[in-house]
Every structure is written in C-alpha cells, then in structure tokens.
C-alpha cells in the first residue's frame, strides 16, 4: 500500500511529462499536422501542399504539492507530498508524434498520423492517509488518524498507441471569410493499464509503535491491470508499452475552423478561430493477464486490517493476491470481476482564437475543458487549462510566450521558438525556474513542408 501510493506518485513527479501538448506551436500561423492534431479542420490551412512529420514529443508534469525546486533538491519528497490537508493530485501526460504525413487536394485535406501516449496520475489521495502510511512505521508512539473522504481516491496509469486518419473540407471560401470542417478518426492500440481506487473511504488508521492497522472502515475498492503494468510499477520501462494489444478501440475528433482573411495578404489572416470536441471513444484491454475486480471493504469496530502486509508489494497483481488471501476474506468482499474491460478516453472541448494585432504580432487565447469525470474508475484522466499566448511570427521564425492556468498546478509561464520546421518550447520554464512553479515540461520536434 505504501509502495503503491509513493511509487506512482513519485514516478509521476520525476518523469516530468506535460499536460497541454505543444501549446503555442499548435496554434501557430504556420499550419500543419500539429495544428490538425489540435483541430482537424485546420488541415486545409496548411501553408504547403504536403507536410511530413519526422518526430515530435511533449513531456512534463503538473501537481499541487511539489515545486520545481523540491524536485531538483530531492529532499523529503515523500513527506512534502502529504503535507497539509489538501488532497494530493499529480498529473503526468506524454505524447509522442511519430512518422506522419498530410497533403492538400483542391478543397480537401488528408492526413495520417502515428501517436504514442502515456498518462499516470494520483487523484484526490487523502494527505492524512498517505502521511499515516508513509510515516507511521517510523514512529515509536501510539497514534490514530481519522480518514473520511467522499472522493474516489485513484492511482492510475495508462499507455496506448494510435493510428489516426484526418480529413478536412473547406465549405466556404470568400474574399474575407473561410469556413472549414474536419474530423480525425483514430484506431486505438491499448498498451498497458493500472488502476487502484478507494471510493468513499472512511475509517481510522491506528499506529501501534509501527504496527499499522485500519479499523472501523468502509470503502468501495477497484483494482485493475493489463499488460506490463500488472508487474512492477516501480520500473519506468513498463510505461513504454504502446501497441502491444493490437487494434482494440476507436476514437474520433470533430472540429470547425473559421478565418477572417486578410484580403491584402493571402498568407495571413486577421482572425483564426476553432472549436473541436476531442477524444470521443474508448478502448478494451484483452491481454492474457487482464483483471478488473471490485470489492467492498468492511472492517467493523472489533476487527482490524493489518496494513503492514501491503508494505513490500511491488505490483498490482501482488496487491490483488493480498486482498484475496483467506486471512483477509472477512474484510474484502468481491462484487464483480472481469478479464476484458473497457476504459474511456478523456473527452475534452477545445476552443481557441488567434488574433492579429499588427503584421507580425499575434495573440492567442485557448481553453481545454474536460467533459469526463475523473472520479470514475474506468476513465483516463485529464485536466482543464486556459492559455494566453502572445507571439511574434514571420515566415521562417516565430517566438511566443504561453501564459496558462490549470486546475492542478495553477499559473505557469513559458517560452517557445520555431525556426522553419524545427521548434522547441516549454509552458512553464519561467515559473519553474522561479521555484514556485508546480509544473515542469518540455516539447520539441522537426517537420517539413513542400
């Protein structure tokens, strides 16, 4: 139990993967596959007839507890994570765009993309619970910690691959106005999955000179795993499994894009705005070692559940074996179990507007609003974010400075650059270097048009 909480939380913290992918470059005046990944209708706006993506990746981390200086120093991270009364939330999100290609034909745009995804999260973990488990065995005193949570406390990790097919169509093209629609149809390749959740956990953790037990407790428990994440969750190499289970899912994005064109400059615009609904779909895990099982936890006043037995568990399959141990049968009642199970992607609404201030200066406002509920155990998580991006742009060079806020790490500020088809940037480098930031991320890539 202790290892489960800390390992996934600290893997999230140390791995440094990001949330809002390619912020700034995905709304660049230079159209392309990254713009279409953000809004499929943008594919018609490519500046060239063809575009090839070589390799792009985005990685970073957002949390509500640890600052960038905490991560760099590495001192007492386990204690700092569980300080205070606020629940622990950490979000890890990585996206790798592999070889991809797009082209325009008359009023149409077509593209094919390959993508690998990693998500790992600690969601609404009660700080008192984590502190009692982390520090209790080091204590030489007797103590009791009351736990009362209405949240679904989750530790969750997912990896999967995608093969996407994008189609866009120009509907209206007038001297001043242009309207496009588009869709992205994606085949999903489940890789690996792990979920441990405790919904409506109430009880008392008793520390009797290092012997930790749970009394007078109740909760709804879910444990699920598939692929390599059924094994050691301390091994970061297990988070690199993307296409192992074949095609077992489908998702789609739909979008609309409007441009108020500059009639004096065919390569520019006064306003470029878009709206898309992304990640509508799900995938089913069908590997040989799959399991998704629900339990009802019930420990009455005259009994106690020994929590020390979970201390050395290094995999969810080991945790599941402990729950099914006959010695624990009185505390964990299994209510359902399945081998093949389906998880839903995190559906989001994305809206943005890029406004030209002068010939070379623009400012972009964007919003990502999630539709799914993170408290559900079968949903991959995401977070809401709001971004303002001033930018200076020419044909071959671009510089921009994202200013953003998200529900986990709060305010962030960063910078990015594009030189022809190469780009590099961060949403949070300035706030991270100021030591107060609770997000760290980086993205870069190479693509070319012809």
Tab-separated table of C-alpha atoms in Angstrom, residues 70-303:
chain	number	residue	atom	x	y	z
A	70	UNK	CA	11.578	20.392	-4.398
A	71	UNK	CA	12.081	18.003	-7.306
A	72	UNK	CA	15.592	19.284	-8.016
A	73	UNK	CA	16.709	19.004	-4.386
A	74	UNK	CA	15.017	15.637	-3.882
A	75	UNK	CA	14.819	16.209	-0.126
A	76	UNK	CA	11.940	14.676	1.859
A	77	UNK	CA	9.681	14.365	-1.174
A	78	UNK	CA	7.606	11.667	0.500
A	79	UNK	CA	6.866	13.992	3.438
A	80	UNK	CA	6.203	17.072	1.310
A	81	UNK	CA	3.703	15.263	-0.893
A	82	UNK	CA	1.478	14.572	2.125
A	83	UNK	CA	1.845	17.890	3.954
A	84	UNK	CA	-1.319	19.809	4.876
A	85	UNK	CA	-4.946	18.822	4.475
A	86	UNK	CA	-5.291	19.296	0.711
A	87	UNK	CA	-5.666	16.035	-1.239
A	88	UNK	CA	-2.726	15.011	-3.421
A	89	UNK	CA	-3.190	15.456	-7.177
A	90	UNK	CA	-0.472	14.745	-9.717
A	91	UNK	CA	-0.956	14.575	-13.479
A	92	UNK	CA	1.525	13.085	-15.912
A	93	UNK	CA	0.812	13.238	-19.646
A	94	UNK	CA	3.186	12.450	-22.522
A	95	UNK	CA	2.560	12.423	-26.243
A	96	UNK	CA	4.935	11.315	-28.986
A	97	UNK	CA	4.039	12.002	-32.608
A	98	UNK	CA	5.849	9.556	-34.838
A	99	UNK	CA	6.111	9.487	-38.641
A	100	UNK	CA	3.085	11.270	-40.105
A	101	UNK	CA	2.106	12.707	-43.481
A	102	UNK	CA	-0.526	15.133	-44.815
A	103	UNK	CA	-1.453	16.706	-48.143
A	104	UNK	CA	-3.998	19.079	-49.670
A	105	UNK	CA	-6.055	18.414	-52.788
A	106	UNK	CA	-8.301	21.202	-54.045
A	107	UNK	CA	-10.644	21.973	-51.105
A	108	UNK	CA	-9.697	18.848	-49.175
A	109	UNK	CA	-7.002	17.979	-46.653
A	110	UNK	CA	-5.906	14.430	-45.757
A	111	UNK	CA	-3.513	13.189	-43.128
A	112	UNK	CA	-2.270	10.043	-41.410
A	113	UNK	CA	-0.560	10.179	-38.011
A	114	UNK	CA	1.035	7.786	-35.529
A	115	UNK	CA	0.928	8.709	-31.837
A	116	UNK	CA	2.067	7.130	-28.564
A	117	UNK	CA	0.529	8.227	-25.241
A	118	UNK	CA	1.445	7.922	-21.558
A	119	UNK	CA	-0.725	9.054	-18.656
A	120	UNK	CA	-0.093	8.465	-14.938
A	121	UNK	CA	-1.994	10.143	-12.133
A	122	UNK	CA	-2.574	10.361	-8.421
A	123	UNK	CA	-6.097	11.700	-7.962
A	124	UNK	CA	-7.582	13.069	-4.733
A	125	UNK	CA	-5.330	10.959	-2.479
A	126	UNK	CA	-6.087	11.885	1.141
A	127	UNK	CA	-2.983	13.533	2.625
A	128	UNK	CA	-3.679	12.146	6.089
A	129	UNK	CA	-3.924	8.639	4.665
A	130	UNK	CA	-0.647	8.987	2.799
A	131	UNK	CA	1.139	10.541	5.765
A	132	UNK	CA	-0.065	7.844	8.158
A	133	UNK	CA	1.098	5.043	5.851
A	134	UNK	CA	4.373	6.744	4.901
A	135	UNK	CA	5.492	7.900	8.348
A	136	UNK	CA	3.633	5.565	10.683
A	137	UNK	CA	6.166	2.748	10.678
A	138	UNK	CA	8.910	5.232	11.576
A	139	UNK	CA	7.032	6.354	14.658
A	140	UNK	CA	7.681	4.944	18.114
A	141	UNK	CA	4.455	6.262	19.585
A	142	UNK	CA	0.815	5.296	19.544
A	143	UNK	CA	-1.406	7.403	17.280
A	144	UNK	CA	-4.748	7.359	15.490
A	145	UNK	CA	-5.645	9.076	12.211
A	146	UNK	CA	-9.270	9.543	11.160
A	147	UNK	CA	-9.951	9.200	7.424
A	148	UNK	CA	-13.219	10.460	5.964
A	149	UNK	CA	-13.318	11.037	2.223
A	150	UNK	CA	-16.215	11.289	-0.211
A	151	UNK	CA	-13.814	11.261	-3.175
A	152	UNK	CA	-12.734	8.367	-5.318
A	153	UNK	CA	-9.026	8.253	-4.497
A	154	UNK	CA	-7.194	6.877	-7.536
A	155	UNK	CA	-3.733	5.824	-8.648
A	156	UNK	CA	-3.915	5.283	-12.379
A	157	UNK	CA	-1.564	4.743	-15.318
A	158	UNK	CA	-2.291	4.061	-18.990
A	159	UNK	CA	-0.222	3.651	-22.143
A	160	UNK	CA	-1.580	3.255	-25.658
A	161	UNK	CA	-0.840	3.919	-29.321
A	162	UNK	CA	-2.937	5.500	-32.049
A	163	UNK	CA	-3.122	5.445	-35.828
A	164	UNK	CA	-5.114	8.493	-36.930
A	165	UNK	CA	-6.754	9.407	-40.233
A	166	UNK	CA	-7.621	13.075	-40.646
A	167	UNK	CA	-9.940	14.539	-43.251
A	168	UNK	CA	-10.858	18.218	-43.641
A	169	UNK	CA	-13.010	20.113	-46.123
A	170	UNK	CA	-13.323	23.797	-46.973
A	171	UNK	CA	-17.028	24.703	-47.099
A	172	UNK	CA	-16.900	28.463	-47.663
A	173	UNK	CA	-14.068	30.441	-49.237
A	174	UNK	CA	-14.924	34.106	-49.844
A	175	UNK	CA	-12.541	37.066	-50.243
A	176	UNK	CA	-12.772	37.814	-46.496
A	177	UNK	CA	-14.169	34.671	-44.906
A	178	UNK	CA	-13.254	30.991	-44.847
A	179	UNK	CA	-15.006	28.111	-43.093
A	180	UNK	CA	-13.600	24.583	-42.728
A	181	UNK	CA	-14.774	21.378	-41.054
A	182	UNK	CA	-12.778	18.308	-40.199
A	183	UNK	CA	-12.641	15.013	-38.353
A	184	UNK	CA	-9.954	12.750	-37.014
A	185	UNK	CA	-10.735	9.016	-36.915
A	186	UNK	CA	-8.315	7.089	-34.708
A	187	UNK	CA	-7.636	3.397	-34.284
A	188	UNK	CA	-6.513	2.704	-30.702
A	189	UNK	CA	-3.894	0.144	-29.664
A	190	UNK	CA	-4.121	-0.498	-25.886
A	191	UNK	CA	-0.714	-0.965	-24.294
A	192	UNK	CA	-0.803	-1.288	-20.511
A	193	UNK	CA	-3.126	-0.197	-17.723
A	194	UNK	CA	-3.168	0.020	-13.936
A	195	UNK	CA	-5.832	1.391	-11.598
A	196	UNK	CA	-6.228	1.270	-7.818
A	197	UNK	CA	-9.099	3.256	-6.346
A	198	UNK	CA	-10.843	3.616	-2.998
A	199	UNK	CA	-14.194	5.382	-3.181
A	200	UNK	CA	-15.849	6.813	-0.050
A	201	UNK	CA	-13.068	5.640	2.237
A	202	UNK	CA	-13.892	6.107	5.910
A	203	UNK	CA	-12.064	4.651	8.884
A	204	UNK	CA	-9.285	5.037	11.417
A	205	UNK	CA	-5.616	4.235	10.888
A	206	UNK	CA	-4.035	3.053	14.141
A	207	UNK	CA	-0.268	3.182	14.582
A	208	UNK	CA	0.743	0.981	17.486
A	209	UNK	CA	4.510	1.595	17.711
A	210	UNK	CA	5.000	0.920	13.977
A	211	UNK	CA	2.302	-1.746	13.581
A	212	UNK	CA	-0.251	-0.030	11.334
A	213	UNK	CA	-3.835	-1.219	11.063
A	214	UNK	CA	-7.170	0.014	9.744
A	215	UNK	CA	-10.266	-0.189	11.976
A	216	UNK	CA	-13.927	0.778	11.719
A	217	UNK	CA	-13.523	1.213	7.949
A	218	UNK	CA	-15.550	1.007	4.753
A	219	UNK	CA	-14.913	1.747	1.078
A	220	UNK	CA	-15.546	0.600	-2.468
A	221	UNK	CA	-12.294	-0.747	-3.942
A	222	UNK	CA	-11.349	-1.253	-7.591
A	223	UNK	CA	-8.142	-2.884	-8.775
A	224	UNK	CA	-7.447	-3.305	-12.475
A	225	UNK	CA	-4.365	-4.102	-14.523
A	226	UNK	CA	-3.347	-5.171	-18.017
A	227	UNK	CA	-0.089	-5.752	-19.849
A	228	UNK	CA	3.268	-4.984	-18.217
A	229	UNK	CA	1.688	-2.636	-15.634
A	230	UNK	CA	0.366	-5.752	-13.889
A	231	UNK	CA	4.008	-6.229	-12.900
A	232	UNK	CA	6.494	-3.930	-11.170
A	233	UNK	CA	5.091	-0.381	-11.200
A	234	UNK	CA	8.437	0.954	-9.941
A	235	UNK	CA	10.019	0.142	-13.323
A	236	UNK	CA	9.641	3.184	-15.598
A	237	UNK	CA	10.390	0.936	-18.576
A	238	UNK	CA	6.941	-0.581	-18.083
A	239	UNK	CA	5.434	2.742	-19.153
A	240	UNK	CA	6.845	2.396	-22.682
A	241	UNK	CA	4.371	-0.235	-23.896
A	242	UNK	CA	2.165	1.297	-26.612
A	243	UNK	CA	0.959	-1.026	-29.402
A	244	UNK	CA	1.184	-4.457	-27.774
A	245	UNK	CA	-2.506	-5.490	-27.830
A	246	UNK	CA	-3.429	-4.714	-31.420
A	247	UNK	CA	-6.443	-2.657	-32.510
A	248	UNK	CA	-8.982	-2.755	-29.671
A	249	UNK	CA	-10.549	0.693	-29.671
A	250	UNK	CA	-11.786	3.631	-31.676
A	251	UNK	CA	-11.974	7.371	-31.085
A	252	UNK	CA	-12.904	10.444	-33.068
A	253	UNK	CA	-12.444	14.211	-33.007
A	254	UNK	CA	-14.769	16.623	-34.826
A	255	UNK	CA	-13.992	20.268	-35.472
A	256	UNK	CA	-14.833	23.517	-37.215
A	257	UNK	CA	-12.453	26.344	-38.147
A	258	UNK	CA	-13.205	29.944	-39.193
A	259	UNK	CA	-10.847	32.509	-40.711
A	260	UNK	CA	-11.336	36.200	-41.278
A	261	UNK	CA	-8.834	36.545	-44.072
A	262	UNK	CA	-6.557	39.443	-44.926
A	263	UNK	CA	-7.539	40.269	-48.497
A	264	UNK	CA	-4.184	42.002	-48.992
A	265	UNK	CA	-2.070	39.043	-47.848
A	266	UNK	CA	-3.067	35.519	-48.862
A	267	UNK	CA	-0.602	34.040	-46.334
A	268	UNK	CA	-2.099	35.823	-43.321
A	269	UNK	CA	-5.383	36.498	-41.549
A	270	UNK	CA	-6.976	38.885	-39.108
A	271	UNK	CA	-8.598	36.131	-37.039
A	272	UNK	CA	-8.250	32.351	-36.948
A	273	UNK	CA	-10.640	30.551	-34.574
A	274	UNK	CA	-11.564	26.943	-33.967
A	275	UNK	CA	-13.745	24.644	-31.901
A	276	UNK	CA	-13.237	20.905	-31.539
A	277	UNK	CA	-14.542	18.013	-29.467
A	278	UNK	CA	-11.713	15.552	-28.925
A	279	UNK	CA	-11.193	12.019	-27.610
A	280	UNK	CA	-14.705	10.657	-28.040
A	281	UNK	CA	-14.092	6.944	-27.700
A	282	UNK	CA	-12.811	4.040	-25.636
A	283	UNK	CA	-10.533	1.016	-25.808
A	284	UNK	CA	-10.727	-2.517	-24.466
A	285	UNK	CA	-7.829	-4.317	-22.804
A	286	UNK	CA	-7.652	-8.003	-23.707
A	287	UNK	CA	-4.195	-9.218	-22.659
A	288	UNK	CA	-3.716	-12.619	-21.022
A	289	UNK	CA	-3.040	-11.165	-17.570
A	290	UNK	CA	-6.032	-8.778	-17.524
A	291	UNK	CA	-8.089	-8.246	-14.402
A	292	UNK	CA	-10.633	-5.717	-13.215
A	293	UNK	CA	-12.158	-6.517	-9.837
A	294	UNK	CA	-14.400	-4.616	-7.427
A	295	UNK	CA	-14.509	-5.137	-3.672
A	296	UNK	CA	-16.458	-3.821	-0.721
A	297	UNK	CA	-14.164	-3.087	2.217
A	298	UNK	CA	-15.764	-3.554	5.626
A	299	UNK	CA	-13.826	-3.588	8.905
A	300	UNK	CA	-16.041	-3.346	11.982
A	301	UNK	CA	-15.235	-1.886	15.397
A	302	UNK	CA	-13.934	-5.135	16.870
A	303	UNK	CA	-11.628	-6.066	13.975
